[in-house]
Tab-separated table of C-alpha atoms and ligand atoms in Angstrom:
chain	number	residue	atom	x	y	z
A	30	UNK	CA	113.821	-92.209	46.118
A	31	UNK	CA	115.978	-95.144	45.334
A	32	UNK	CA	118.757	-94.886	47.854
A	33	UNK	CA	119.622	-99.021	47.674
A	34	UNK	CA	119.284	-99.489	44.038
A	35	UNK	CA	122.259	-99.795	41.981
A	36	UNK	CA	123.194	-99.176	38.313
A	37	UNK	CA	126.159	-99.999	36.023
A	38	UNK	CA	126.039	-97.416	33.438
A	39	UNK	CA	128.970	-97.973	30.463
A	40	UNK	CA	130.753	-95.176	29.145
A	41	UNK	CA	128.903	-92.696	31.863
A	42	UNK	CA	132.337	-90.356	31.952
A	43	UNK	CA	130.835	-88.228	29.462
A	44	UNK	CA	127.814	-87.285	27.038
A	45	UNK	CA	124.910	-89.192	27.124
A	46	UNK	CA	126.087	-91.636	29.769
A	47	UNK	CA	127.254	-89.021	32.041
A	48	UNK	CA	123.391	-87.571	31.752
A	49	UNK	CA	122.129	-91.065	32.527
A	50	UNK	CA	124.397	-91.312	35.847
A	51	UNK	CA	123.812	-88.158	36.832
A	52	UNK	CA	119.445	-88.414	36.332
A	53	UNK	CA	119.424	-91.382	38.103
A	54	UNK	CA	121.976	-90.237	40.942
A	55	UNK	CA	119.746	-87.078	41.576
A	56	UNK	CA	116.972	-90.324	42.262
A	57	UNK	CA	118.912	-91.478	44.828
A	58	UNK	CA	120.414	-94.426	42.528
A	59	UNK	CA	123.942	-95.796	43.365
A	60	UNK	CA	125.835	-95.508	40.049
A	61	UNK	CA	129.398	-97.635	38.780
A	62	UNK	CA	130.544	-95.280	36.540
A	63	UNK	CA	132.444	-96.684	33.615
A	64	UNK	CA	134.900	-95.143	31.176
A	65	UNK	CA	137.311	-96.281	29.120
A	66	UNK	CA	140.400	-93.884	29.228
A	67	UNK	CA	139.457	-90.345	30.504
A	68	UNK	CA	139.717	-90.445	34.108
A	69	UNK	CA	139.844	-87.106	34.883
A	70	UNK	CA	136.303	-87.115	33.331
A	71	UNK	CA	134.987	-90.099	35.383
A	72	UNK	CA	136.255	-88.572	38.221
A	73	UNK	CA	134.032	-85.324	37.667
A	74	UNK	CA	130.895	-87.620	37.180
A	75	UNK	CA	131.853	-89.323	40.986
A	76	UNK	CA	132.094	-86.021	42.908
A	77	UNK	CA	129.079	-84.466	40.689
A	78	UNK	CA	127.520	-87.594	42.112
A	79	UNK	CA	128.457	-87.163	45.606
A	80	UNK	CA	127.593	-83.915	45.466
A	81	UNK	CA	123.604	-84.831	44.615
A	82	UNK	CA	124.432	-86.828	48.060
A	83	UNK	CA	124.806	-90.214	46.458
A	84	UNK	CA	127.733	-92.553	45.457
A	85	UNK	CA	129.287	-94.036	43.178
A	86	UNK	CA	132.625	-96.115	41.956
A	87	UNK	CA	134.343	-95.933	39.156
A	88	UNK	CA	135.687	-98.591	36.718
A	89	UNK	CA	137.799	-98.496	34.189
A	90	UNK	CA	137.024	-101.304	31.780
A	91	UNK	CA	136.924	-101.806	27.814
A	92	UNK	CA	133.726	-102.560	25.951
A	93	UNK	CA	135.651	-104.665	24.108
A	94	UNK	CA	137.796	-106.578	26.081
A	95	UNK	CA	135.880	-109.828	27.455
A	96	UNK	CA	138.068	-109.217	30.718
A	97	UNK	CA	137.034	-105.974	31.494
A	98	UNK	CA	133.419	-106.871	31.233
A	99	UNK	CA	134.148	-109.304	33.858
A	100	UNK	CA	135.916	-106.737	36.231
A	101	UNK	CA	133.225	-104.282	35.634
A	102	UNK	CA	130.631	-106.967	37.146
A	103	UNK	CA	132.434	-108.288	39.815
A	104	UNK	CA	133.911	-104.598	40.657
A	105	UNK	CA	130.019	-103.373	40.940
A	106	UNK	CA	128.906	-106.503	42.930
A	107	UNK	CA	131.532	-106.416	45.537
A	108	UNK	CA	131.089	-102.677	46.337
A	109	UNK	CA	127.294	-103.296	46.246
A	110	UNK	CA	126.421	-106.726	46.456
A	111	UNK	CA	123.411	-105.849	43.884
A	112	UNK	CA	122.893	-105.080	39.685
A	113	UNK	CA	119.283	-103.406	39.670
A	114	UNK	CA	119.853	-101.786	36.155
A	115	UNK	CA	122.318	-102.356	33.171
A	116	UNK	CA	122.615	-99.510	31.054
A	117	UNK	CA	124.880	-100.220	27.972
A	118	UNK	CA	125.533	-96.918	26.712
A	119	UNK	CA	129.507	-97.054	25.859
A	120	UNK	CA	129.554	-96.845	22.082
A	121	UNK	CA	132.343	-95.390	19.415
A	122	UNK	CA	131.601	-93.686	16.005
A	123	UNK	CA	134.254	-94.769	13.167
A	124	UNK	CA	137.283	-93.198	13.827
A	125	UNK	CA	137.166	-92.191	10.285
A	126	UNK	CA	133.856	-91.531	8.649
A	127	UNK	CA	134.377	-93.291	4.980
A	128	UNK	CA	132.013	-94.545	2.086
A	129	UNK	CA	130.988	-97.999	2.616
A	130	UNK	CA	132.448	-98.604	-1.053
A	131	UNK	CA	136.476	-98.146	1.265
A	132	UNK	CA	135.549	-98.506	4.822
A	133	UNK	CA	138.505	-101.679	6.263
A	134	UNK	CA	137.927	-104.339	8.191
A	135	UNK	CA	140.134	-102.699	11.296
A	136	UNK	CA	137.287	-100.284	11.646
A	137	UNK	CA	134.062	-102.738	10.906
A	138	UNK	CA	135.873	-105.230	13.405
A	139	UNK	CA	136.733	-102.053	16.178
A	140	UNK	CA	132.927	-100.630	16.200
A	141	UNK	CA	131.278	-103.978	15.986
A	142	UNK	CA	133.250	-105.520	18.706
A	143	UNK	CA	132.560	-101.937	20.957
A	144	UNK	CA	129.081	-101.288	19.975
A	145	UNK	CA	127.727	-104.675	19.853
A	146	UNK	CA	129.810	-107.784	21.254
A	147	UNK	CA	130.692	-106.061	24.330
A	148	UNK	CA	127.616	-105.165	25.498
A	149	UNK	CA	126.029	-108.587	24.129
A	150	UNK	CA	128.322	-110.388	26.428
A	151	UNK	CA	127.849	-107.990	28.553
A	152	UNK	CA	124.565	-108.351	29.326
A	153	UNK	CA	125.081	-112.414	29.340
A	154	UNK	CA	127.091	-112.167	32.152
A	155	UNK	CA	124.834	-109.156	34.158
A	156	UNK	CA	121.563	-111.387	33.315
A	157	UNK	CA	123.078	-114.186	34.787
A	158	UNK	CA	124.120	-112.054	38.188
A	159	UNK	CA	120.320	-110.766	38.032
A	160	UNK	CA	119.102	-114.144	37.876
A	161	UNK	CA	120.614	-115.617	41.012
A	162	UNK	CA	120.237	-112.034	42.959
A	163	UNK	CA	116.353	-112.305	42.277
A	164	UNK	CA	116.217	-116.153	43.224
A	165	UNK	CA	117.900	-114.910	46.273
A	166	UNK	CA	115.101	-112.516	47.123
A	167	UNK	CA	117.798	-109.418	46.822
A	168	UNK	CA	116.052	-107.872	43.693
A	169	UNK	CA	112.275	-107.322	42.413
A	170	UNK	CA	112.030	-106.078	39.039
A	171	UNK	CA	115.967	-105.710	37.408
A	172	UNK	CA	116.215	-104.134	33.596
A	173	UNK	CA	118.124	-103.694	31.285
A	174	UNK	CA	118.557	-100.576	28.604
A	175	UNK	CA	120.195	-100.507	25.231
A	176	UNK	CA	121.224	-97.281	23.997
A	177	UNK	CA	120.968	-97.689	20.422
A	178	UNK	CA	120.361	-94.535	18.078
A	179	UNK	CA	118.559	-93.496	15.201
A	180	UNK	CA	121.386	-95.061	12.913
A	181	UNK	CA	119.402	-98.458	13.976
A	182	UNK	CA	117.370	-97.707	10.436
A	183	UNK	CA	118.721	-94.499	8.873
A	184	UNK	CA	121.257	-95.187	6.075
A	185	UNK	CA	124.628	-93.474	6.417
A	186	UNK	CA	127.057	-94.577	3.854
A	187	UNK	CA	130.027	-93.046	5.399
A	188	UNK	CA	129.564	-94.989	8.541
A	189	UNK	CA	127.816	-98.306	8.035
A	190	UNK	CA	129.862	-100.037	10.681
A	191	UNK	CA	128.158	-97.983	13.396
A	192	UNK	CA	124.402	-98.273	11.525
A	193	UNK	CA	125.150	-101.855	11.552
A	194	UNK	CA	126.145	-102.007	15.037
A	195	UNK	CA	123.251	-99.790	16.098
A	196	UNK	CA	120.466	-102.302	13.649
A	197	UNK	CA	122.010	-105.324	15.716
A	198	UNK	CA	121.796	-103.351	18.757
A	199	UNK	CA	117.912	-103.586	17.977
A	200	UNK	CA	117.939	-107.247	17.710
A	201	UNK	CA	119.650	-107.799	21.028
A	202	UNK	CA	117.388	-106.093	22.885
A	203	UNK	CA	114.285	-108.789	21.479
A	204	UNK	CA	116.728	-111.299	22.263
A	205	UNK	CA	117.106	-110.932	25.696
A	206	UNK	CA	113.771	-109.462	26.088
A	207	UNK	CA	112.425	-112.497	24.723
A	208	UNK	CA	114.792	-115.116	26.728
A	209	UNK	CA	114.927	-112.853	30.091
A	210	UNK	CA	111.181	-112.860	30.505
A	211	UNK	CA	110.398	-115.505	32.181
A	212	UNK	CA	112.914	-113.966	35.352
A	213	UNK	CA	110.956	-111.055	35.459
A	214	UNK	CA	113.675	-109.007	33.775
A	215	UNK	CA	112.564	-106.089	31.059
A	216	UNK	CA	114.994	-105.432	28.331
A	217	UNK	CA	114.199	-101.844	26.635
A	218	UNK	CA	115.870	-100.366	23.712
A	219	UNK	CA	116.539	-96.273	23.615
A	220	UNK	CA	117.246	-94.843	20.383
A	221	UNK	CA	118.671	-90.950	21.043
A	222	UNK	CA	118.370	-88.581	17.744
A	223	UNK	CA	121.030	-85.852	17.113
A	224	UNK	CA	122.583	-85.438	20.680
A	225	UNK	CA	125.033	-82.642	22.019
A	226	UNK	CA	128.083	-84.624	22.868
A	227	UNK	CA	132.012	-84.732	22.425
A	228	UNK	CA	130.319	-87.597	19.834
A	229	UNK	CA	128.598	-85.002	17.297
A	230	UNK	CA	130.991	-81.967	17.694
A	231	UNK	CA	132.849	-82.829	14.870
A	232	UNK	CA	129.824	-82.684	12.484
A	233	UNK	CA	127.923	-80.032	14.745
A	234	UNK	CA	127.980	-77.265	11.870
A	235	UNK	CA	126.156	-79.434	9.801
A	236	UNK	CA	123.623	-80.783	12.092
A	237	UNK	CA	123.009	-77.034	13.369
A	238	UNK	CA	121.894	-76.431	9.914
A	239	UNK	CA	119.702	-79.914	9.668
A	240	UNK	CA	117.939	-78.546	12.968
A	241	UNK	CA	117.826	-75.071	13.411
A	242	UNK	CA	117.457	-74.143	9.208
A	243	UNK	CA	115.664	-77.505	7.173
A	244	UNK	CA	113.652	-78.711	10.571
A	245	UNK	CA	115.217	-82.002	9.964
A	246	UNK	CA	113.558	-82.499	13.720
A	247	UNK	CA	109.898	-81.986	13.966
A	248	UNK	CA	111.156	-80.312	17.616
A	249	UNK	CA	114.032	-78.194	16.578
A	250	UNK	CA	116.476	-78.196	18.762
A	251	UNK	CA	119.593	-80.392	19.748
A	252	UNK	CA	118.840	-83.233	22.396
A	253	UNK	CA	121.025	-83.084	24.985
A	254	UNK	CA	121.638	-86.023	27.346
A	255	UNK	CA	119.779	-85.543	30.402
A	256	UNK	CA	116.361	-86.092	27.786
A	257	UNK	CA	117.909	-89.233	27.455
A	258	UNK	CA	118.540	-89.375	31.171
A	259	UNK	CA	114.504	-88.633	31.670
A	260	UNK	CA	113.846	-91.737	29.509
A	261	UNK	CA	116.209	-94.217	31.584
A	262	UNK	CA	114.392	-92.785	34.601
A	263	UNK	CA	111.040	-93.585	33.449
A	264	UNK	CA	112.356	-97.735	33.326
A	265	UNK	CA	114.113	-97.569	35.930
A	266	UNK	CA	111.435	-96.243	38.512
A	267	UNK	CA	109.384	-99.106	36.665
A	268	UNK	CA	106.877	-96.857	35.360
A	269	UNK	CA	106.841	-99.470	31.701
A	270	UNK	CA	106.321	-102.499	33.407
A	271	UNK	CA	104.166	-104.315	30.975
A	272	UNK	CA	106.517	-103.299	28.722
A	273	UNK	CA	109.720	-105.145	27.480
A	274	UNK	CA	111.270	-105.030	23.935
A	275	UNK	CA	110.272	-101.990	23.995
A	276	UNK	CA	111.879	-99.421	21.649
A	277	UNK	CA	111.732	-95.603	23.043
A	278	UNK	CA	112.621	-93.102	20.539
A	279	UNK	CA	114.073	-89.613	22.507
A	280	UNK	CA	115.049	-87.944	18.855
A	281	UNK	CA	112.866	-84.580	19.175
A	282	UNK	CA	110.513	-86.815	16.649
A	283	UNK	CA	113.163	-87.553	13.847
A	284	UNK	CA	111.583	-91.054	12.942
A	285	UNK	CA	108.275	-89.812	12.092
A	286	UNK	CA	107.665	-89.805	8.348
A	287	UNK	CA	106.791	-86.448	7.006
A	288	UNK	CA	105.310	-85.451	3.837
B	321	NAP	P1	130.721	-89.663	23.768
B	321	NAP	O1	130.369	-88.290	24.195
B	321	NAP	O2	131.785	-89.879	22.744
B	321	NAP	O3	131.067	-90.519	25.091
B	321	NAP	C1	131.407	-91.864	24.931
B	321	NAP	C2	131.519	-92.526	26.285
B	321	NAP	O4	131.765	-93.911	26.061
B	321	NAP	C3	132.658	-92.006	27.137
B	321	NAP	O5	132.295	-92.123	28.484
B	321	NAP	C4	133.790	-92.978	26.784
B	321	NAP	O6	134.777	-93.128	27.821
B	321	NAP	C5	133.023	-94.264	26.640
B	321	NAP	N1	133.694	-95.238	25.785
B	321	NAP	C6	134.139	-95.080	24.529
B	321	NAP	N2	134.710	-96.224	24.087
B	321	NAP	C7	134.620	-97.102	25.114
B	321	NAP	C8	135.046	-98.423	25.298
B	321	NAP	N3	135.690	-99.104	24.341
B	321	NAP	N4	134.813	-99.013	26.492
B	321	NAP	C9	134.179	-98.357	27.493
B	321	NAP	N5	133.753	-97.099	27.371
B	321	NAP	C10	133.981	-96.470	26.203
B	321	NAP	O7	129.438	-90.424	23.161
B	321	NAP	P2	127.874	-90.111	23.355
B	321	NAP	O8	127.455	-89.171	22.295
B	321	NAP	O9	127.576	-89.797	24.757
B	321	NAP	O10	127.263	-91.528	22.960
B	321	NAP	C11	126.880	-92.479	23.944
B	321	NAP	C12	126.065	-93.574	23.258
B	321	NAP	O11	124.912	-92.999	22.653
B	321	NAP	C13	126.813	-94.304	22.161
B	321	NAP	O12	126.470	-95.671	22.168
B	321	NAP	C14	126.304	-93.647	20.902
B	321	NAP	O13	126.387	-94.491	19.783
B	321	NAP	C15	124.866	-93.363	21.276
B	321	NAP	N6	124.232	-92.295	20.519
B	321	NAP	C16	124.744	-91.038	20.498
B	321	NAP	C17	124.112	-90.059	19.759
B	321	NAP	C18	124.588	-88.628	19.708
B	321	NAP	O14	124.046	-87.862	18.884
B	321	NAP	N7	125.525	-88.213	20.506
B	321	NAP	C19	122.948	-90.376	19.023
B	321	NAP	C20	122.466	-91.674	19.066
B	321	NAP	C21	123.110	-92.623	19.815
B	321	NAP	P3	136.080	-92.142	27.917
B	321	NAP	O15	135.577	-90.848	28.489
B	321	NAP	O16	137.009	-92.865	28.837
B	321	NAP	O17	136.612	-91.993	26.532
């Protein structure tokens, strides 16, 4: 069990984030649970949390407001005093799936600045928190997670914004794998398939049918966020520790090629 280590998990009121929290809480991990607007539903995750006799805070902040990021960190380190594990899961679909050929540059600017600048900066400020924690003999082995998705290199033309996000997603995590290295921090990039969230209920007709009827998963069946959850796990209790950069695909095996 992990009962000292502590992890900031964004957007962890609901879906997949809520999954993460709640996987790693059950571990014995301290979680800052992070929403945007639906406190009721953070507040759910914090007693659930409790209840698997751990703790947690909760922090309302805005993936993309630079301020909020800040308040987020300093929030988490003066509850804690520690960062073990970033987890930048808060992410936003268009709010209006449209061809690429119409989509406006309100929506581009909103996902991008959500999906992508907020938890670049993110992570900037966190690495630099790990950095002086470690030097300071408080940490061993930090890490960071992306949660990307399989829109990181599958074409959808009514919602480039978000593939686009999700393909630059890909290139942050070499980045700071790459640059954070040398601190002994591993950067690892999770790409979920189709998962059962408030995120995919709109369009879950359609995916049933992709699934359950054409096998557009070699395992047929909706992921649901605790498989997800499993995957953080594995980093987090450091069982990939030769391993950063790393992409982990938990999409029932969506990206194999099939003929
Ligand atoms: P979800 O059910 O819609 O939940 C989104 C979470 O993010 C909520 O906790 C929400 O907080 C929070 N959030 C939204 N905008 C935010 C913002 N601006 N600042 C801070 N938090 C914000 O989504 P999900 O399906 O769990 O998706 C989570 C991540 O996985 C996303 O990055 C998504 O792109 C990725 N993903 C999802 C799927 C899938 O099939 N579901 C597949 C691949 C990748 P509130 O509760 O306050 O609104």
């Amino acid at each position: 069990m992990d009962d000292e280590k502590v992890a900031i998990v964004t957007g962890s009121s609901r879906g997949i984030g809520k999954g993460i929290a709640l996987t790693l809480a059950e571990r014995g991990w301290r979680i800052a649970v992070n929403y945007q607007s639906n406190r009721q539903a953070a507040e759910e995750v914090q007693h659930a949390i409790e209840s698997l006799g751990s703790n947690a805070i909760l922090v309302q902040a805005d993936m993309g407001k630079m301020n909020d990021l800040n308040r987020l960190v300093d929030d988490t380190l003066n509850q804690y005093q520690r960062i073990d594990l970033l987890v930048n899961n808060a992410g936003i679909s268009p709010r209006q799936r449209m061809d690429m050929l119409h989509i406006s540059q309100e929506s581009y600017d909103e996902v991008m600045t959500v999906n992508l600048k907020g938890p670049f900066f993110l992570t900037q400020r966190v690495a630099k928190e790990m950095i002086h924690l470690l030097r300071t003999g408080v940490l061993t082995h930090p890490k960071i997670i992306n949660i990307s998705s399989i829109s990181a290199y599958t074409s959808s033309t009514s919602r480039a914004e978000y593939c686009i996000s999700k393909a630059g997603m890909g290139m942050m995590t070499i980045l700071w794998a790459d640059r954070l290295a040398e601190f002994g921090i591993n950067v690892y990039e999770i790409r979920p398939g189709i998962i059962q969230t408030d995120l995919t209920a709109t369009v879950k007709e359609k995916y049933d049918r992709l699934i359950l009827e054409e096998g557009i998963t070699p395992i047929r069946r909706w992921g649901q966020p605790q498989d997800v959850g499993k995957a953080v796990l594995a980093i987090a209790e450091d069982l990939l520790p030769f391993s950063t950069g790393e992409v982990i695909n938990v999409d029932g095996g969506f990206h194999l090629r099939r003929l």
